[in-house]
Amino acid sequence: MINLLDFDLEALTTLFVERDEKPFRARQTLRWVHRRLVDRVEAMTDLARPTREGLVRDAEIRAPSIVRDTSASDGTRKWLLDVGGANAIETVYIPEDDRGTLCVSSQAGCALDCAFCSTGKQGFNRNLSAGEIIGQLWLANRMLLADGAKAPWVEQGRHPITNVVMMGMGEPLANFDNVVTALRIMLDDNAYGLSRRRVTVSTSGLVPAMDRLREACPVALAVSLHAPDDALRDRLVPINRKYPLKRLLAACLRYIERAPRDFVTFEYVMLDRVNDAPEQAQALVQLVRDVPCKFNLIPFNPFPNTEFRTSPWRRIVAFQGILQDAGLTATVRKTRGEDIDAACGQLAGRVQDRTRRKTHRLHAVAAH
Ligand code: SAH
Ligand code: SF4
């Protein structure tokens, strides 16, 4: 069975042409699936009957299935999704005054093994398909609409989700083709019609893939910096051994030439006594002096068996102050959805553990 969620406009056009259908059917189909958010081919009533019947036979709209749906007191909502083979991923919806942001996963697990990341500690399971990536956006919009999502932009006929950040589980640029297909669907006016500045890819710094993204689909870019020098970054973000800071910053400059915003966002996780000293803030200022950038300081989110601690608030504020005094924009990420463990960067880690256990239990029950 073809999964219509796997196709961007170009691929869908090819599919229709191969099936001796008119190319414009691709646009129509994309609108049904991603604008009207239908879940059955039968519902696409303005498709010519033979087209529809052919599609009913061969195609479906198949998003990952929801294992758990949790809401936090601050409106943050988290879905645990089953992607088969005992793999679970998470998607988080973060409502704000003027936008609804969805934090989307790109891989089940991650191979890059950053020292402070619970997804990394899980190891790598597999890449998500384009349909599993865009399926998170499709599903979240559908769920929020079904539950009567209230926001000014929804009343104007727009989808509840206005912004996407690829900051869930996995390294998006290590799953390049599927991520780019999903990004194209996010941007397509026949689908979600999000502007490039409302879609952010976060990367740990895969330099060649950053250059490819610049050509293929230059959306907003966030780079996980986390250290002011190579010695420390080698330890915290091991991919730095392959693509050290000098190369990474040069790639950021190249990216900015095409980016929808004239800066990159540097993410910097605040680890107590590891990367949060005033001298390190000063070194950071020097490091990025030629790169138009903004800093997002992320309080470390602890998980079981981690060697790291969250920086105390006063150290975070002092660090932020040094960046700001040097003329840099630096914000501290608000913790959202605390009561449901919804922080980015360590999403499906714990839940996946639980799912695994649950799956084992199910197997055990089934064996009896
Ligand atoms: N793989 C991509 C995107 C996913 S992680 C990347 O590394 O950029 C999104 C952000 O959360 C990254 O900046 C990541 O470094 C950060 N992060 C990972 N684990 C974290 C933790 N335990 N606490 C706080 N931030 C974390
Ligand atoms: Fe992978 Fe990003 Fe976690 Fe590093 S921080 S292990 S790149 S998900």
mmCIF file of C-alpha atoms and ligand atoms in Angstrom:
data_model
loop_
_atom_site.group_PDB
_atom_site.id
_atom_site.type_symbol
_atom_site.label_atom_id
_atom_site.label_comp_id
_atom_site.label_asym_id
_atom_site.label_seq_id
_atom_site.Cartn_x
_atom_site.Cartn_y
_atom_site.Cartn_z
ATOM 1 C CA MET A 1 0.000 0.000 0.000
ATOM 2 C CA ILE A 2 1.194 3.498 -0.872
ATOM 3 C CA ASN A 3 1.190 5.889 2.095
ATOM 4 C CA LEU A 4 0.123 9.282 0.750
ATOM 5 C CA LEU A 5 1.879 10.973 3.688
ATOM 6 C CA ASP A 6 5.233 9.958 2.192
ATOM 7 C CA PHE A 7 4.850 12.205 -0.872
ATOM 8 C CA ASP A 8 5.662 15.840 -1.475
ATOM 9 C CA LEU A 9 4.137 17.623 -4.481
ATOM 10 C CA GLU A 10 6.873 16.601 -6.889
ATOM 11 C CA ALA A 11 6.801 12.925 -5.924
ATOM 12 C CA LEU A 12 3.021 12.850 -5.957
ATOM 13 C CA THR A 13 2.979 14.430 -9.428
ATOM 14 C CA THR A 14 5.354 11.727 -10.679
ATOM 15 C CA LEU A 15 3.147 9.090 -9.093
ATOM 16 C CA PHE A 16 0.038 10.402 -10.824
ATOM 17 C CA VAL A 17 1.758 10.754 -14.176
ATOM 18 C CA GLU A 18 2.986 7.162 -13.892
ATOM 19 C CA ARG A 19 -0.584 6.133 -13.240
ATOM 20 C CA ASP A 20 -1.739 7.988 -16.386
ATOM 21 C CA GLU A 21 -3.495 10.584 -14.297
ATOM 22 C CA LYS A 22 -3.475 14.339 -14.760
ATOM 23 C CA PRO A 23 -0.577 15.981 -12.882
ATOM 24 C CA PHE A 24 -2.902 18.495 -11.170
ATOM 25 C CA ARG A 25 -4.493 15.626 -9.246
ATOM 26 C CA ALA A 26 -1.344 15.709 -7.117
ATOM 27 C CA ARG A 27 -2.159 19.228 -5.948
ATOM 28 C CA GLN A 28 -5.739 18.257 -5.238
ATOM 29 C CA THR A 29 -4.666 15.213 -3.274
ATOM 30 C CA LEU A 30 -2.109 17.156 -1.243
ATOM 31 C CA ARG A 31 -4.831 19.627 -0.298
ATOM 32 C CA TRP A 32 -7.160 16.899 0.879
ATOM 33 C CA VAL A 33 -4.510 15.196 2.937
ATOM 34 C CA HIS A 34 -2.702 18.138 4.502
ATOM 35 C CA ARG A 35 -5.115 21.061 4.364
ATOM 36 C CA ARG A 36 -8.378 19.303 5.010
ATOM 37 C CA LEU A 37 -6.555 16.605 6.999
ATOM 38 C CA VAL A 38 -8.707 13.726 5.768
ATOM 39 C CA ASP A 39 -7.700 10.238 6.811
ATOM 40 C CA ARG A 40 -9.412 8.290 4.036
ATOM 41 C CA VAL A 41 -9.048 8.422 0.276
ATOM 42 C CA GLU A 42 -12.833 7.946 0.001
ATOM 43 C CA ALA A 43 -13.305 11.403 1.509
ATOM 44 C CA MET A 44 -11.599 13.161 -1.412
ATOM 45 C CA THR A 45 -14.879 13.861 -3.118
ATOM 46 C CA ASP A 46 -13.753 16.166 -5.918
ATOM 47 C CA LEU A 47 -11.306 13.650 -7.358
ATOM 48 C CA ALA A 48 -12.654 12.102 -10.552
ATOM 49 C CA ARG A 49 -14.246 8.774 -9.759
ATOM 50 C CA PRO A 50 -11.739 6.536 -11.595
ATOM 51 C CA THR A 51 -8.848 8.379 -9.912
ATOM 52 C CA ARG A 52 -10.410 7.956 -6.518
ATOM 53 C CA GLU A 53 -11.239 4.306 -7.044
ATOM 54 C CA GLY A 54 -7.688 3.600 -8.169
ATOM 55 C CA LEU A 55 -6.330 5.343 -5.097
ATOM 56 C CA VAL A 56 -8.722 3.592 -2.741
ATOM 57 C CA ARG A 57 -7.301 0.338 -4.042
ATOM 58 C CA ASP A 58 -3.604 1.241 -3.796
ATOM 59 C CA ALA A 59 -3.161 4.061 -1.323
ATOM 60 C CA GLU A 60 -3.862 5.009 2.259
ATOM 61 C CA ILE A 61 -3.164 7.833 4.691
ATOM 62 C CA ARG A 62 -1.248 6.217 7.500
ATOM 63 C CA ALA A 63 0.203 8.228 10.396
ATOM 64 C CA PRO A 64 1.938 6.642 13.405
ATOM 65 C CA SER A 65 -0.581 5.445 15.968
ATOM 66 C CA ILE A 66 -1.015 7.194 19.289
ATOM 67 C CA VAL A 67 0.051 5.180 22.303
ATOM 68 C CA ARG A 68 -0.460 7.925 24.844
ATOM 69 C CA ASP A 69 -1.770 11.468 24.860
ATOM 70 C CA THR A 70 -0.837 13.651 27.846
ATOM 71 C CA SER A 71 -1.719 17.244 28.626
ATOM 72 C CA ALA A 72 0.183 19.474 31.032
ATOM 73 C CA SER A 73 -1.320 22.166 33.191
ATOM 74 C CA ASP A 74 0.246 24.880 31.010
ATOM 75 C CA GLY A 75 -1.460 23.605 27.829
ATOM 76 C CA THR A 76 1.579 21.704 26.565
ATOM 77 C CA ARG A 77 0.522 18.409 25.070
ATOM 78 C CA LYS A 78 2.596 15.358 24.329
ATOM 79 C CA TRP A 79 1.844 12.393 22.141
ATOM 80 C CA LEU A 80 3.735 9.137 22.371
ATOM 81 C CA LEU A 81 3.599 7.489 18.962
ATOM 82 C CA ASP A 82 4.215 3.908 17.981
ATOM 83 C CA VAL A 83 6.405 3.549 14.906
ATOM 84 C CA GLY A 84 6.598 -0.235 15.022
ATOM 85 C CA GLY A 85 9.220 -2.670 16.266
ATOM 86 C CA ALA A 86 8.844 -1.521 19.896
ATOM 87 C CA ASN A 87 10.041 1.930 18.829
ATOM 88 C CA ALA A 88 8.232 4.934 20.151
ATOM 89 C CA ILE A 89 8.766 8.593 19.399
ATOM 90 C CA GLU A 90 7.317 11.732 20.857
ATOM 91 C CA THR A 91 5.759 14.885 19.520
ATOM 92 C CA VAL A 92 5.113 17.890 21.717
ATOM 93 C CA TYR A 93 2.704 20.779 21.176
ATOM 94 C CA ILE A 94 3.621 24.047 22.887
ATOM 95 C CA PRO A 95 0.930 26.739 22.748
ATOM 96 C CA GLU A 96 1.949 30.365 23.203
ATOM 97 C CA ASP A 97 0.066 33.664 22.940
ATOM 98 C CA ASP A 98 0.705 34.190 19.263
ATOM 99 C CA ARG A 99 1.663 30.767 17.946
ATOM 100 C CA GLY A 100 1.357 27.015 18.325
ATOM 101 C CA THR A 101 4.674 25.204 18.036
ATOM 102 C CA LEU A 102 5.142 21.503 17.378
ATOM 103 C CA CYS A 103 8.398 19.813 18.363
ATOM 104 C CA VAL A 104 8.880 16.994 15.844
ATOM 105 C CA SER A 105 11.089 13.872 15.948
ATOM 106 C CA SER A 106 13.177 12.738 12.975
ATOM 107 C CA GLN A 107 14.658 9.413 14.119
ATOM 108 C CA ALA A 108 13.897 6.666 16.621
ATOM 109 C CA GLY A 109 16.963 7.092 18.829
ATOM 110 C CA CYS A 110 20.114 8.863 17.667
ATOM 111 C CA ALA A 111 23.591 7.656 16.773
ATOM 112 C CA LEU A 112 25.477 10.805 17.734
ATOM 113 C CA ASP A 113 25.687 10.084 21.433
ATOM 114 C CA CYS A 114 25.940 13.554 22.928
ATOM 115 C CA ALA A 115 26.980 13.156 26.556
ATOM 116 C CA PHE A 116 24.015 15.006 28.099
ATOM 117 C CA CYS A 117 21.226 13.635 25.863
ATOM 118 C CA SER A 118 19.000 10.766 26.866
ATOM 119 C CA THR A 119 17.978 10.113 23.251
ATOM 120 C CA GLY A 120 21.681 9.675 22.456
ATOM 121 C CA LYS A 121 22.026 7.256 25.354
ATOM 122 C CA GLN A 122 19.351 5.058 23.763
ATOM 123 C CA GLY A 123 21.465 4.470 20.692
ATOM 124 C CA PHE A 124 20.117 4.544 17.167
ATOM 125 C CA ASN A 125 17.138 2.485 16.099
ATOM 126 C CA ARG A 126 16.144 3.799 12.696
ATOM 127 C CA ASN A 127 15.312 6.762 10.518
ATOM 128 C CA LEU A 128 11.693 7.844 10.404
ATOM 129 C CA SER A 129 10.071 7.843 6.982
ATOM 130 C CA ALA A 130 8.858 11.137 5.496
ATOM 131 C CA GLY A 131 5.315 9.984 6.285
ATOM 132 C CA GLU A 132 6.207 9.361 9.923
ATOM 133 C CA ILE A 133 7.743 12.826 10.183
ATOM 134 C CA ILE A 134 4.980 14.813 8.456
ATOM 135 C CA GLY A 135 2.478 12.417 10.061
ATOM 136 C CA GLN A 136 3.326 14.022 13.423
ATOM 137 C CA LEU A 137 2.168 17.418 12.117
ATOM 138 C CA TRP A 138 -0.880 15.941 10.399
ATOM 139 C CA LEU A 139 -1.868 14.045 13.545
ATOM 140 C CA ALA A 140 -1.299 16.906 15.976
ATOM 141 C CA ASN A 141 -3.340 19.338 13.842
ATOM 142 C CA ARG A 142 -6.150 16.803 13.572
ATOM 143 C CA MET A 143 -6.179 16.039 17.278
ATOM 144 C CA LEU A 144 -6.122 19.706 18.267
ATOM 145 C CA LEU A 145 -8.923 20.569 15.832
ATOM 146 C CA ALA A 146 -11.016 17.625 16.972
ATOM 147 C CA ASP A 147 -10.626 18.851 20.546
ATOM 148 C CA GLY A 148 -11.782 22.329 19.573
ATOM 149 C CA ALA A 149 -8.412 24.099 19.677
ATOM 150 C CA LYS A 150 -8.930 27.738 20.559
ATOM 151 C CA ALA A 151 -6.552 30.360 19.253
ATOM 152 C CA PRO A 152 -7.059 33.547 17.238
ATOM 153 C CA TRP A 153 -5.315 32.069 14.197
ATOM 154 C CA VAL A 154 -7.498 28.945 14.294
ATOM 155 C CA GLU A 155 -10.553 31.182 14.169
ATOM 156 C CA GLN A 156 -9.111 32.697 10.991
ATOM 157 C CA GLY A 157 -9.217 29.256 9.430
ATOM 158 C CA ARG A 158 -5.579 28.322 9.935
ATOM 159 C CA HIS A 159 -4.262 25.126 11.434
ATOM 160 C CA PRO A 160 -3.550 25.074 15.183
ATOM 161 C CA ILE A 161 0.150 24.521 14.517
ATOM 162 C CA THR A 162 1.866 27.608 13.102
ATOM 163 C CA ASN A 163 5.517 26.727 13.816
ATOM 164 C CA VAL A 164 7.579 23.546 13.665
ATOM 165 C CA VAL A 165 10.899 22.874 15.379
ATOM 166 C CA MET A 166 12.797 19.713 14.461
ATOM 167 C CA MET A 167 13.996 19.349 18.050
ATOM 168 C CA GLY A 168 12.430 16.094 19.111
ATOM 169 C CA MET A 169 14.177 12.790 19.026
ATOM 170 C CA GLY A 170 17.030 12.280 16.563
ATOM 171 C CA GLU A 171 19.412 14.272 14.375
ATOM 172 C CA PRO A 172 17.347 15.619 11.460
ATOM 173 C CA LEU A 173 20.309 16.082 9.128
ATOM 174 C CA ALA A 174 21.311 12.430 9.582
ATOM 175 C CA ASN A 175 17.966 11.523 7.979
ATOM 176 C CA PHE A 176 18.354 14.090 5.249
ATOM 177 C CA ASP A 177 16.121 12.974 2.380
ATOM 178 C CA ASN A 178 13.096 12.107 4.493
ATOM 179 C CA VAL A 179 13.429 15.275 6.537
ATOM 180 C CA VAL A 180 13.669 17.434 3.397
ATOM 181 C CA THR A 181 10.567 15.758 1.919
ATOM 182 C CA ALA A 182 8.702 16.485 5.153
ATOM 183 C CA LEU A 183 9.982 20.089 5.195
ATOM 184 C CA ARG A 184 8.783 20.615 1.627
ATOM 185 C CA ILE A 185 5.310 19.461 2.617
ATOM 186 C CA MET A 186 5.376 21.840 5.598
ATOM 187 C CA LEU A 187 6.201 24.756 3.269
ATOM 188 C CA ASP A 188 3.909 23.830 0.362
ATOM 189 C CA ASP A 189 0.931 26.168 -0.034
ATOM 190 C CA ASN A 190 -1.158 23.163 -1.028
ATOM 191 C CA ALA A 191 -0.321 21.589 2.328
ATOM 192 C CA TYR A 192 0.610 23.460 5.538
ATOM 193 C CA GLY A 193 1.911 26.620 3.857
ATOM 194 C CA LEU A 194 4.310 27.480 6.688
ATOM 195 C CA SER A 195 6.890 30.130 5.881
ATOM 196 C CA ARG A 196 10.551 29.112 6.029
ATOM 197 C CA ARG A 197 11.092 31.231 9.100
ATOM 198 C CA ARG A 198 8.439 29.313 11.003
ATOM 199 C CA VAL A 199 10.180 25.982 10.462
ATOM 200 C CA THR A 200 13.448 25.349 12.316
ATOM 201 C CA VAL A 201 15.896 22.497 11.879
ATOM 202 C CA SER A 202 18.150 21.901 14.873
ATOM 203 C CA THR A 203 21.444 20.161 14.212
ATOM 204 C CA SER A 204 24.385 19.042 16.284
ATOM 205 C CA GLY A 205 26.561 20.240 13.393
ATOM 206 C CA LEU A 206 26.708 17.854 10.438
ATOM 207 C CA VAL A 207 28.622 20.280 8.245
ATOM 208 C CA PRO A 208 28.168 18.700 4.776
ATOM 209 C CA ALA A 209 24.460 18.190 5.418
ATOM 210 C CA MET A 210 24.114 21.833 6.526
ATOM 211 C CA ASP A 211 25.462 22.826 3.109
ATOM 212 C CA ARG A 212 23.033 20.459 1.424
ATOM 213 C CA LEU A 213 20.107 21.853 3.398
ATOM 214 C CA ARG A 214 21.134 25.350 2.345
ATOM 215 C CA GLU A 215 20.639 24.258 -1.267
ATOM 216 C CA ALA A 216 17.663 21.931 -0.880
ATOM 217 C CA CYS A 217 15.427 23.713 1.601
ATOM 218 C CA PRO A 218 16.911 26.566 3.628
ATOM 219 C CA VAL A 219 14.582 26.850 6.614
ATOM 220 C CA ALA A 220 15.591 28.513 9.891
ATOM 221 C CA LEU A 221 18.612 26.883 11.498
ATOM 222 C CA ALA A 222 19.487 26.153 15.110
ATOM 223 C CA VAL A 223 22.902 24.717 15.921
ATOM 224 C CA SER A 224 23.658 22.869 19.149
ATOM 225 C CA LEU A 225 26.885 24.551 20.222
ATOM 226 C CA HIS A 226 27.112 23.710 23.945
ATOM 227 C CA ALA A 227 30.833 24.500 24.360
ATOM 228 C CA PRO A 228 33.179 27.427 23.632
ATOM 229 C CA ASP A 229 36.175 25.313 22.575
ATOM 230 C CA ASP A 230 36.946 22.104 20.717
ATOM 231 C CA ALA A 231 38.341 20.230 23.729
ATOM 232 C CA LEU A 232 35.068 20.489 25.648
ATOM 233 C CA ARG A 233 32.826 20.158 22.590
ATOM 234 C CA ASP A 234 34.651 16.964 21.584
ATOM 235 C CA ARG A 235 33.508 15.516 24.895
ATOM 236 C CA LEU A 236 29.949 16.836 24.939
ATOM 237 C CA VAL A 237 29.059 16.576 21.242
ATOM 238 C CA PRO A 238 31.301 13.821 19.802
ATOM 239 C CA ILE A 239 30.499 14.736 16.181
ATOM 240 C CA ASN A 240 32.744 17.753 16.865
ATOM 241 C CA ARG A 241 35.764 15.472 16.418
ATOM 242 C CA LYS A 242 34.739 15.115 12.809
ATOM 243 C CA TYR A 243 33.454 18.655 12.226
ATOM 244 C CA PRO A 244 35.265 20.962 14.670
ATOM 245 C CA LEU A 245 34.144 24.455 15.597
ATOM 246 C CA LYS A 246 36.027 26.310 12.888
ATOM 247 C CA ARG A 247 34.360 24.277 10.163
ATOM 248 C CA LEU A 248 31.004 24.436 11.923
ATOM 249 C CA LEU A 249 31.046 28.220 12.211
ATOM 250 C CA ALA A 250 32.124 28.588 8.583
ATOM 251 C CA ALA A 251 29.160 26.401 7.598
ATOM 252 C CA CYS A 252 26.873 28.644 9.680
ATOM 253 C CA LEU A 253 28.096 31.688 7.753
ATOM 254 C CA ARG A 254 27.468 29.941 4.433
ATOM 255 C CA TYR A 255 24.002 28.928 5.619
ATOM 256 C CA ILE A 256 23.052 32.461 6.635
ATOM 257 C CA GLU A 257 23.457 33.584 3.013
ATOM 258 C CA ARG A 258 20.338 31.592 2.168
ATOM 259 C CA ALA A 259 18.542 31.433 5.492
ATOM 260 C CA PRO A 260 15.112 33.017 5.979
ATOM 261 C CA ARG A 261 16.512 34.913 8.961
ATOM 262 C CA ASP A 262 19.801 36.751 8.984
ATOM 263 C CA PHE A 263 21.179 34.836 11.951
ATOM 264 C CA VAL A 264 21.514 31.325 13.307
ATOM 265 C CA THR A 265 20.327 30.304 16.726
ATOM 266 C CA PHE A 266 22.934 28.668 18.921
ATOM 267 C CA GLU A 267 21.572 26.292 21.498
ATOM 268 C CA TYR A 268 23.640 25.980 24.639
ATOM 269 C CA VAL A 269 22.675 23.493 27.337
ATOM 270 C CA MET A 270 23.592 24.760 30.817
ATOM 271 C CA LEU A 271 25.591 22.065 32.621
ATOM 272 C CA ASP A 272 26.665 22.864 36.168
ATOM 273 C CA ARG A 273 30.457 23.451 36.413
ATOM 274 C CA VAL A 274 31.002 21.973 32.957
ATOM 275 C CA ASN A 275 30.259 24.735 30.457
ATOM 276 C CA ASP A 276 28.676 27.494 32.547
ATOM 277 C CA ALA A 277 31.634 29.476 33.936
ATOM 278 C CA PRO A 278 31.965 33.228 33.282
ATOM 279 C CA GLU A 279 35.274 32.641 31.448
ATOM 280 C CA GLN A 280 33.474 30.201 29.171
ATOM 281 C CA ALA A 281 30.829 32.822 28.386
ATOM 282 C CA GLN A 282 33.642 35.208 27.484
ATOM 283 C CA ALA A 283 35.312 32.597 25.293
ATOM 284 C CA LEU A 284 31.963 32.035 23.594
ATOM 285 C CA VAL A 285 31.633 35.732 22.798
ATOM 286 C CA GLN A 286 35.054 35.612 21.125
ATOM 287 C CA LEU A 287 34.246 32.385 19.300
ATOM 288 C CA VAL A 288 31.115 33.687 17.584
ATOM 289 C CA ARG A 289 32.212 37.276 17.038
ATOM 290 C CA ASP A 290 31.990 36.966 13.232
ATOM 291 C CA VAL A 291 28.725 35.021 13.119
ATOM 292 C CA PRO A 292 25.347 36.797 13.256
ATOM 293 C CA CYS A 293 23.607 34.749 15.938
ATOM 294 C CA LYS A 294 21.266 34.526 18.875
ATOM 295 C CA PHE A 295 21.722 32.289 21.889
ATOM 296 C CA ASN A 296 19.152 30.045 23.442
ATOM 297 C CA LEU A 297 20.371 28.849 26.827
ATOM 298 C CA ILE A 298 18.680 25.578 27.769
ATOM 299 C CA PRO A 299 18.644 24.529 31.422
ATOM 300 C CA PHE A 300 19.868 20.929 31.414
ATOM 301 C CA ASN A 301 17.060 18.448 31.818
ATOM 302 C CA PRO A 302 18.324 15.650 34.054
ATOM 303 C CA PHE A 303 17.542 11.983 33.455
ATOM 304 C CA PRO A 304 18.417 8.830 35.417
ATOM 305 C CA ASN A 305 22.097 7.871 35.575
ATOM 306 C CA THR A 306 23.382 11.094 34.068
ATOM 307 C CA GLU A 307 26.660 12.507 35.334
ATOM 308 C CA PHE A 308 25.467 16.100 34.776
ATOM 309 C CA ARG A 309 23.534 18.563 36.889
ATOM 310 C CA THR A 310 21.536 21.603 35.868
ATOM 311 C CA SER A 311 23.343 24.898 36.383
ATOM 312 C CA PRO A 312 21.941 26.854 39.306
ATOM 313 C CA TRP A 313 19.754 29.735 38.212
ATOM 314 C CA ARG A 314 22.251 32.413 39.267
ATOM 315 C CA ARG A 315 24.962 30.879 37.090
ATOM 316 C CA ILE A 316 22.597 30.775 34.113
ATOM 317 C CA VAL A 317 21.660 34.423 34.628
ATOM 318 C CA ALA A 318 25.326 35.433 35.049
ATOM 319 C CA PHE A 319 26.243 33.566 31.857
ATOM 320 C CA GLN A 320 23.386 35.216 29.990
ATOM 321 C CA GLY A 321 24.482 38.613 31.316
ATOM 322 C CA ILE A 322 27.986 38.228 29.867
ATOM 323 C CA LEU A 323 26.600 37.382 26.426
ATOM 324 C CA GLN A 324 24.175 40.289 26.601
ATOM 325 C CA ASP A 325 26.843 42.744 27.749
ATOM 326 C CA ALA A 326 28.776 41.790 24.624
ATOM 327 C CA GLY A 327 25.764 42.797 22.537
ATOM 328 C CA LEU A 328 24.436 39.304 21.852
ATOM 329 C CA THR A 329 20.802 38.315 22.154
ATOM 330 C CA ALA A 330 20.555 35.514 24.695
ATOM 331 C CA THR A 331 17.347 34.021 26.018
ATOM 332 C CA VAL A 332 16.868 31.279 28.567
ATOM 333 C CA ARG A 333 14.483 28.588 27.399
ATOM 334 C CA LYS A 334 11.369 28.420 29.505
ATOM 335 C CA THR A 335 10.634 24.985 30.844
ATOM 336 C CA ARG A 336 7.256 23.934 29.544
ATOM 337 C CA GLY A 337 5.087 20.965 30.320
ATOM 338 C CA GLU A 338 7.185 20.125 33.353
ATOM 339 C CA ASP A 339 4.511 17.959 34.922
ATOM 340 C CA ILE A 340 4.480 15.675 31.861
ATOM 341 C CA ASP A 341 8.231 15.522 31.144
ATOM 342 C CA ALA A 342 7.794 17.380 27.879
ATOM 343 C CA ALA A 343 11.212 19.029 27.600
ATOM 344 C CA CYS A 344 12.866 18.881 24.228
ATOM 345 C CA GLY A 345 16.000 16.843 23.915
ATOM 346 C CA GLN A 346 15.067 14.036 26.171
ATOM 347 C CA LEU A 347 11.650 13.168 25.012
ATOM 348 C CA ALA A 348 11.089 9.597 24.108
ATOM 349 C CA GLY A 349 14.073 8.449 26.127
ATOM 350 C CA ARG A 350 12.250 7.674 29.278
ATOM 351 C CA VAL A 351 8.969 6.925 27.655
ATOM 352 C CA GLN A 352 10.605 4.565 25.254
ATOM 353 C CA ASP A 353 12.021 2.711 28.212
ATOM 354 C CA ARG A 354 8.546 2.426 29.579
ATOM 355 C CA THR A 355 7.159 1.357 26.229
ATOM 356 C CA ARG A 356 9.817 -1.277 25.944
ATOM 357 C CA ARG A 357 8.923 -2.556 29.374
ATOM 358 C CA LYS A 358 5.263 -2.443 28.483
ATOM 359 C CA THR A 359 5.915 -4.298 25.256
ATOM 360 C CA HIS A 360 7.855 -6.922 27.163
ATOM 361 C CA ARG A 361 4.987 -7.250 29.569
ATOM 362 C CA LEU A 362 2.570 -7.646 26.694
ATOM 363 C CA HIS A 363 4.764 -10.322 25.194
ATOM 364 C CA ALA A 364 4.929 -12.035 28.556
ATOM 365 C CA VAL A 365 1.154 -11.944 28.858
ATOM 366 C CA ALA A 366 0.738 -13.212 25.322
ATOM 367 C CA ALA A 367 3.098 -16.095 26.022
ATOM 368 C CA HIS A 368 0.993 -17.338 28.929
HETATM 369 N N1 SAH B 1 19.690 16.326 17.214
HETATM 370 C C1 SAH B 1 19.399 17.692 17.136
HETATM 371 C C2 SAH B 1 17.998 18.086 17.543
HETATM 372 C C3 SAH B 1 17.345 17.382 18.695
HETATM 373 S S1 SAH B 1 17.776 17.815 20.319
HETATM 374 C C4 SAH B 1 20.409 18.487 17.917
HETATM 375 O O1 SAH B 1 21.175 17.901 18.660
HETATM 376 O O2 SAH B 1 20.446 19.697 17.735
HETATM 377 C C5 SAH B 1 17.185 19.488 20.570
HETATM 378 C C6 SAH B 1 18.072 20.271 21.567
HETATM 379 O O3 SAH B 1 17.985 19.717 22.890
HETATM 380 C C7 SAH B 1 19.533 20.208 21.188
HETATM 381 O O4 SAH B 1 20.138 21.483 21.313
HETATM 382 C C8 SAH B 1 20.096 19.253 22.218
HETATM 383 O O5 SAH B 1 21.475 19.433 22.392
HETATM 384 C C9 SAH B 1 19.288 19.606 23.440
HETATM 385 N N2 SAH B 1 19.316 18.600 24.492
HETATM 386 C C10 SAH B 1 19.565 17.282 24.404
HETATM 387 N N3 SAH B 1 19.505 16.693 25.616
HETATM 388 C C11 SAH B 1 19.189 17.658 26.499
HETATM 389 C C12 SAH B 1 18.973 17.667 27.907
HETATM 390 N N4 SAH B 1 19.044 16.553 28.633
HETATM 391 N N5 SAH B 1 18.672 18.829 28.491
HETATM 392 C C13 SAH B 1 18.560 19.966 27.757
HETATM 393 N N6 SAH B 1 18.752 20.020 26.426
HETATM 394 C C14 SAH B 1 19.067 18.872 25.804
HETATM 395 FE FE1 SF4 B 2 21.357 13.137 18.868
HETATM 396 FE FE2 SF4 B 2 20.748 15.721 19.202
HETATM 397 FE FE3 SF4 B 2 20.711 14.003 21.287
HETATM 398 FE FE4 SF4 B 2 23.038 14.720 20.190
HETATM 399 S S1 SF4 B 2 21.563 16.065 21.264
HETATM 400 S S2 SF4 B 2 22.438 12.631 20.767
HETATM 401 S S3 SF4 B 2 22.473 14.874 18.039
HETATM 402 S S4 SF4 B 2 19.367 13.964 19.504
#
